[in-house]
Coordinates of C-alpha atoms and ligand atoms in Angstrom, one line a residue:
X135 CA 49.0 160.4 19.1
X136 CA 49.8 163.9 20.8
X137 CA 51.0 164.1 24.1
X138 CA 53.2 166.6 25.7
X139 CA 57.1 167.0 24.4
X140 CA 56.2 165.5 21.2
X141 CA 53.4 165.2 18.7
X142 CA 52.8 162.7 16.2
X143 CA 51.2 162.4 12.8
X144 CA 51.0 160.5 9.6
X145 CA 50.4 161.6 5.9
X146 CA 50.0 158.2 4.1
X147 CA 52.9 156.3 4.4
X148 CA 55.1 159.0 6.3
X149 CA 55.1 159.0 9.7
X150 CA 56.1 162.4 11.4
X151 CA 57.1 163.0 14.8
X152 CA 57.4 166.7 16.1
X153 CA 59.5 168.1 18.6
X154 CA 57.3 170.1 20.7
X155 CA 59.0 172.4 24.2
X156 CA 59.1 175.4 22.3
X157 CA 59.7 177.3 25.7
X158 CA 63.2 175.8 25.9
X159 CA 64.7 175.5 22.1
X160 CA 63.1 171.7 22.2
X161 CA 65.6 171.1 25.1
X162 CA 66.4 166.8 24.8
X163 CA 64.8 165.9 28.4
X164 CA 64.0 162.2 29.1
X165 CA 60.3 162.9 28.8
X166 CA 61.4 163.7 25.3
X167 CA 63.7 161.2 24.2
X168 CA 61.8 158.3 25.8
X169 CA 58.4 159.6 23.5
X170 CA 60.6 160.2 20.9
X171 CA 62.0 156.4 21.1
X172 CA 58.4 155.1 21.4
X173 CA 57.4 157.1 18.7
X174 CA 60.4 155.6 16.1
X175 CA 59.6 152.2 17.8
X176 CA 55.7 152.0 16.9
X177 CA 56.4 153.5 13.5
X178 CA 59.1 150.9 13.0
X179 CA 56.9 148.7 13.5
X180 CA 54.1 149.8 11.7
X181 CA 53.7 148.7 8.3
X182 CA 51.8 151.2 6.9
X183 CA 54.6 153.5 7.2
X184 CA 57.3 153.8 5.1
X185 CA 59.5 156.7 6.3
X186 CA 59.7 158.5 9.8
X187 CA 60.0 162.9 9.3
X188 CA 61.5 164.4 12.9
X189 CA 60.9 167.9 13.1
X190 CA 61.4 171.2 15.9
X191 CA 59.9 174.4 15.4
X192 CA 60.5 177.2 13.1
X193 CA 63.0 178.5 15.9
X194 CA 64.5 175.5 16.8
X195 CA 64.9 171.7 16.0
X196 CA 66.5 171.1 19.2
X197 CA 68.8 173.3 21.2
X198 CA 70.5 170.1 23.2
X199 CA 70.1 168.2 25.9
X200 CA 68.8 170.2 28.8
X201 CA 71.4 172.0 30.7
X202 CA 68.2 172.4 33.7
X203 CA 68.3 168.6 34.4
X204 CA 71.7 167.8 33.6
X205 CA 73.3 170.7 36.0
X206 CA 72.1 168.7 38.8
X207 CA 73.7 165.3 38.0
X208 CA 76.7 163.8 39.4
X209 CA 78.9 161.3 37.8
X210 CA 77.3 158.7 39.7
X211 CA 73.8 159.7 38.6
X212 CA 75.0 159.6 34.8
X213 CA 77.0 156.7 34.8
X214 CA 74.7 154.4 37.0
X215 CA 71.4 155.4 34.5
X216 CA 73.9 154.8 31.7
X217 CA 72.7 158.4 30.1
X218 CA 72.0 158.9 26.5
X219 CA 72.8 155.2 25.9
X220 CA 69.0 154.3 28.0
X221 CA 67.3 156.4 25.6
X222 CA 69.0 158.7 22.9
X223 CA 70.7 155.6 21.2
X224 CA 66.9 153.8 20.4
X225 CA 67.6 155.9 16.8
X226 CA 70.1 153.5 16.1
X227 CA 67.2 150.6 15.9
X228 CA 65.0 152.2 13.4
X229 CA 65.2 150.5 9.7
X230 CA 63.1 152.0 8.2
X231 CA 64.7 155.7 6.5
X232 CA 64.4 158.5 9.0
X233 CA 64.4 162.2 7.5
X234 CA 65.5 164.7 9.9
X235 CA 63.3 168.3 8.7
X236 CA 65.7 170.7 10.2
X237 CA 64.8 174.8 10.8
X238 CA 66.4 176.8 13.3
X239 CA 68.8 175.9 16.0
X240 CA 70.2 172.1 15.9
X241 CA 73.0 172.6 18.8
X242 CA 74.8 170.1 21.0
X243 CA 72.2 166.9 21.1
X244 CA 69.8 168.3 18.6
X245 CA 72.8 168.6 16.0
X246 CA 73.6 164.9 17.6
X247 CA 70.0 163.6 17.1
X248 CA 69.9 165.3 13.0
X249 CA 73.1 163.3 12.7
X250 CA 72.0 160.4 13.7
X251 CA 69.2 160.5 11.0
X252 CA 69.7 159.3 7.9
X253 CA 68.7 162.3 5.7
X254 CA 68.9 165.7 6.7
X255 CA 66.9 168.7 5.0
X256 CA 67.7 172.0 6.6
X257 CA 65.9 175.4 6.4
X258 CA 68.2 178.0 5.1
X259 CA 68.1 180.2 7.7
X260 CA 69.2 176.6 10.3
X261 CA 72.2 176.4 12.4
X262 CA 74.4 173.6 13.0
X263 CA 76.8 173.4 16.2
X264 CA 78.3 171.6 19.0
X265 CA 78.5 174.0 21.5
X266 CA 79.1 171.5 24.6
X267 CA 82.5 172.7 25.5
X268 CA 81.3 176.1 26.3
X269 CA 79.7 174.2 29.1
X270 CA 83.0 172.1 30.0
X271 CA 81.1 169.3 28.7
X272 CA 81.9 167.5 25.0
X273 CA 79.6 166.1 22.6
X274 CA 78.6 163.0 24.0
X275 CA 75.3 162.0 21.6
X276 CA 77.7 160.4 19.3
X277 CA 78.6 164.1 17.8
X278 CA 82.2 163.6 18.1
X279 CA 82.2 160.1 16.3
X280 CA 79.4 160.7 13.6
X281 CA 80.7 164.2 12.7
X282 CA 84.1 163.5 11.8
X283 CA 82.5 161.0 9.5
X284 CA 80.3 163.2 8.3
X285 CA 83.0 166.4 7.2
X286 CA 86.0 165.0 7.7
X287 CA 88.3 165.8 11.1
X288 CA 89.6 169.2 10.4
X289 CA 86.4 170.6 10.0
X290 CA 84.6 168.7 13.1
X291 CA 87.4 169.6 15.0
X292 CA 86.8 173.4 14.5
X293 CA 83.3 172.8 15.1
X294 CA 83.6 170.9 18.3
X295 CA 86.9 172.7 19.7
X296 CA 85.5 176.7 18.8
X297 CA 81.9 175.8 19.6
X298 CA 81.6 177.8 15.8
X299 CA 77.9 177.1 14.0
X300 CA 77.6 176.6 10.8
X301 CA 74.9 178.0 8.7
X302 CA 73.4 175.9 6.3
X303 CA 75.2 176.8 3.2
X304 CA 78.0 176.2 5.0
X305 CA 76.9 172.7 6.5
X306 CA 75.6 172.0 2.8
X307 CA 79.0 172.5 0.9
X308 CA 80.4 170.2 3.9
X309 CA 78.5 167.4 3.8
X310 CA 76.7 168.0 7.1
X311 CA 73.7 168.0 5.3
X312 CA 71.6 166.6 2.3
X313 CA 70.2 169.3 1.2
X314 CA 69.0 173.3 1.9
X315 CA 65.8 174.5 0.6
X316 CA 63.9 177.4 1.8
X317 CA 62.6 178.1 4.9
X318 CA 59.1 178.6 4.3
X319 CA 59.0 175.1 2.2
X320 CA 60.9 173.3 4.7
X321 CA 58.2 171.2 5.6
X322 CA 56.2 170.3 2.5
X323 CA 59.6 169.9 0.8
X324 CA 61.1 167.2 3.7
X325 CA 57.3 165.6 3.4
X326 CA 57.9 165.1 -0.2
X327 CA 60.6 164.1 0.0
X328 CA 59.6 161.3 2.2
X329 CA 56.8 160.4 0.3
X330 CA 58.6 159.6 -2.1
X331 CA 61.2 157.6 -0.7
X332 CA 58.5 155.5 1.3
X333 CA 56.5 155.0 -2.3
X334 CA 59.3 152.3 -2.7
X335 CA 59.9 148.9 -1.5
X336 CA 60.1 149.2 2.3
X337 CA 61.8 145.8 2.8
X338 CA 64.2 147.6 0.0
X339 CA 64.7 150.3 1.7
X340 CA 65.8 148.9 5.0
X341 CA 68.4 146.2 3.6
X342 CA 69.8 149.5 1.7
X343 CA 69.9 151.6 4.6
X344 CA 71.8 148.2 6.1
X345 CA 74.6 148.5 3.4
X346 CA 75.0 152.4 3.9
X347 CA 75.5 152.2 7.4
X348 CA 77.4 149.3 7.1
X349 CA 80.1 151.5 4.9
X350 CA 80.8 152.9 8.8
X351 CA 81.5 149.8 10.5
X352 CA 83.5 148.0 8.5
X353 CA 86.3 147.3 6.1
X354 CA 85.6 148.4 2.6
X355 CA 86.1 144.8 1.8
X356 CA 84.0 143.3 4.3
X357 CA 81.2 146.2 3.5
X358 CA 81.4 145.4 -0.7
X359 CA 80.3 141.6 0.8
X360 CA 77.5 142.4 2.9
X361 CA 76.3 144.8 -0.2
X362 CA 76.5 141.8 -2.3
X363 CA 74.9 139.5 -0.5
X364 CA 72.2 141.9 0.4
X365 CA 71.7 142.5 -3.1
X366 CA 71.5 138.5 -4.1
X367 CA 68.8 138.4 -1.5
X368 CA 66.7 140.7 -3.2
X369 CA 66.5 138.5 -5.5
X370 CA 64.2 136.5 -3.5
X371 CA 62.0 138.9 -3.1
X372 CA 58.6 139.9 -4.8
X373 CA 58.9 143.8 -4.5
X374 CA 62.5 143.4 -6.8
X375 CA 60.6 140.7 -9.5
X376 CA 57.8 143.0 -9.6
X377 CA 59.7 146.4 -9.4
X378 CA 62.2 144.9 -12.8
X379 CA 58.7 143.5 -14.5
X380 CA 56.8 147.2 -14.2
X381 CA 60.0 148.8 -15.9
X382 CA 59.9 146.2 -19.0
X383 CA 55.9 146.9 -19.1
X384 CA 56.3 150.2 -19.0
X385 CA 54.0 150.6 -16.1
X386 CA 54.5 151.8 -12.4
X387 CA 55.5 149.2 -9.7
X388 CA 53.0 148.0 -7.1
X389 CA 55.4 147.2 -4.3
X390 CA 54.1 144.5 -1.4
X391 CA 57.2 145.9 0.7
X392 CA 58.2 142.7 1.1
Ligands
CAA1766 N1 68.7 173.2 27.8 C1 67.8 173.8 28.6 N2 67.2 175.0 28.3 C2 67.6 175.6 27.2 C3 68.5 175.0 26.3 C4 69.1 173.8 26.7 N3 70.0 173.1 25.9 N4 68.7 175.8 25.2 C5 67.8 176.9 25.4 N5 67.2 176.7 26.6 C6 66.2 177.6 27.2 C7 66.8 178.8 27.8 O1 67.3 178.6 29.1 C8 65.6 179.8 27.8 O2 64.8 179.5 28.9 P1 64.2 180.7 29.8 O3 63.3 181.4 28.8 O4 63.4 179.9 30.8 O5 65.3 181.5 30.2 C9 64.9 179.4 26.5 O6 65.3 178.1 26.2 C10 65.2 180.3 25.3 O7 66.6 180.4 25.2 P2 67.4 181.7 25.2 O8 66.7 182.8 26.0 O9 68.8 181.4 25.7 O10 67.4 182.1 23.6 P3 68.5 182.9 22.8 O11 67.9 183.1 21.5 O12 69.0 184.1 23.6 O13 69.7 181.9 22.7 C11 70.8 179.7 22.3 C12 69.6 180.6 22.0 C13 72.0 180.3 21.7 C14 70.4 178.4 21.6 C15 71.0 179.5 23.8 O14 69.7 179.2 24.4 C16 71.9 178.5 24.1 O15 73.1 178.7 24.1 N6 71.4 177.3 24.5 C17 72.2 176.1 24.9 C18 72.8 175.4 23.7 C19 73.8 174.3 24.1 O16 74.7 174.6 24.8 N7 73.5 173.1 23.7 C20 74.3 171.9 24.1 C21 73.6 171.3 25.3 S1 74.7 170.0 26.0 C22 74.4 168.6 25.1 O17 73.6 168.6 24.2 C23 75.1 167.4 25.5 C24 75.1 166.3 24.6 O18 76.0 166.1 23.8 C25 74.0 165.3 24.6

């Protein structure tokens, strides 16, 4: 499928969806993040994929939600089309593992929509920051929730408070990010990457997803349960039988994904 703010593409089981209004730093408009929610939609629903790739351009992965638009909003326009919540938040759906390939500029919502992924690779030459209060606005993708959580408050409140980016070292030795590699191998690294991942059990991969995020959202107590359980019920299933019975043959696994 290509169409105009975004263009996607598959490479076996990895499905990749690329950010594509160069001419504005991938600025978040709602032509974008409604593709980009039917994009993660129909690859979440798609069996033949294992793992969704989001990408930006060698500049930028996304410099934000677009000032253009929003300048003309009132409170009234925001509030009464719920914004971000209609469309940004259709990330928080997807079970399937979603790698976010960062190079460039991820600033204000792109930082927000990298965050919200559950992997990030970044470029080394990338940027990370939450610039929103230079525009008496604050991070309102879920930056000033998921960040904390991410490096801890005294670092996301420099962030968010100075409006300071991050390099990617910097974001690396944080936690920001999963991992830096170079620039120029950016892509066939974060497409590795999610090969591999998706080369294991998909139903897996979602119920473990499930118990990371679940860490978040819960007591630790309540969280070790839900692991538990969701571990039991693996138990059940043929992917985990045939995954343990390849390692005592000495053979690779052939997973069903179920
Ligand atoms: N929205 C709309 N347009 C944007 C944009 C954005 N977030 N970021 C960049 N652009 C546009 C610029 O207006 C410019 O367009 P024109 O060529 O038509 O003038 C084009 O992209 C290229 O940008 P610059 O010329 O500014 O490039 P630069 O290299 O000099 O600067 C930059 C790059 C530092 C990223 C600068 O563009 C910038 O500060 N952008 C805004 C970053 C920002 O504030 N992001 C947060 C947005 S608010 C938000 O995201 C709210 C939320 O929580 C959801």
């Amino acid at each position: 499928m290509q169409d105009h703010v975004i263009i996607t593409a598959r490479e076996n089981r990895v499905g990749i969806i690329t950010l594509n209004r160069p001419k504005v730093l991938n600025a978040l408009n709602d032509e974008v993040m409604n593709a980009l929610g039917a994009a993660l939609t129909a690859f979440d629903a798609d069996d033949s994929i294992g793992v969704i790739v989001i990408e930006g351009s060698s500049r930028a992965f996304a410099a934000g939600a677009d000032i253009a638009v929003m300048a003309n909003w009132s409170y009234s326009d925001v509030y009464s089309s719920n914004f971000i919540t209609r469309n940004w938040e259709t990330i928080r759906q997807v079970r399937k593992p979603v790698i976010a390939s960062v190079a460039g500029l991820a600033l204000g919502g792109g930082c927000e929509l990298a965050l919200s992924c559950d992997i990030i690779v970044a470029g080394r030459g990338a940027k990370f920051g939450l610039p929103e209060i230079k525009l008496g606005l604050l991070p309102g993708a879920g930056g000033t929730q998921r960040l904390p959580r991410a490096i801890g408050k005294a670092k996301a409140m420099d962030m968010c408070l100075s409006a300071r980016m991050l390099d990617a070292e910097e974001a690396d030795r944080y936690g920001l990010v999963s991992r830096v590699v170079d620039d120029a191998s950016l892509r066939e690294e974060a497409l590795a990457l999610a090969a591999s991942v998706a080369s294991f059990s998909a139903s897996a991969l979602m119920a473990l997803k499930e118990c990371v995020n679940r860490a978040f959202e819960s007591p630790l107590a309540e969280g070790i349960l839900f692991e538990r359980r969701e571990l039991h019920a693996r138990f059940a299933t043929p992917d985990a039988h045939e995954g343990m019975r390849a390692f005592m043959e000495k053979r690779r696994p052939v997973f069903e994904h179920r």
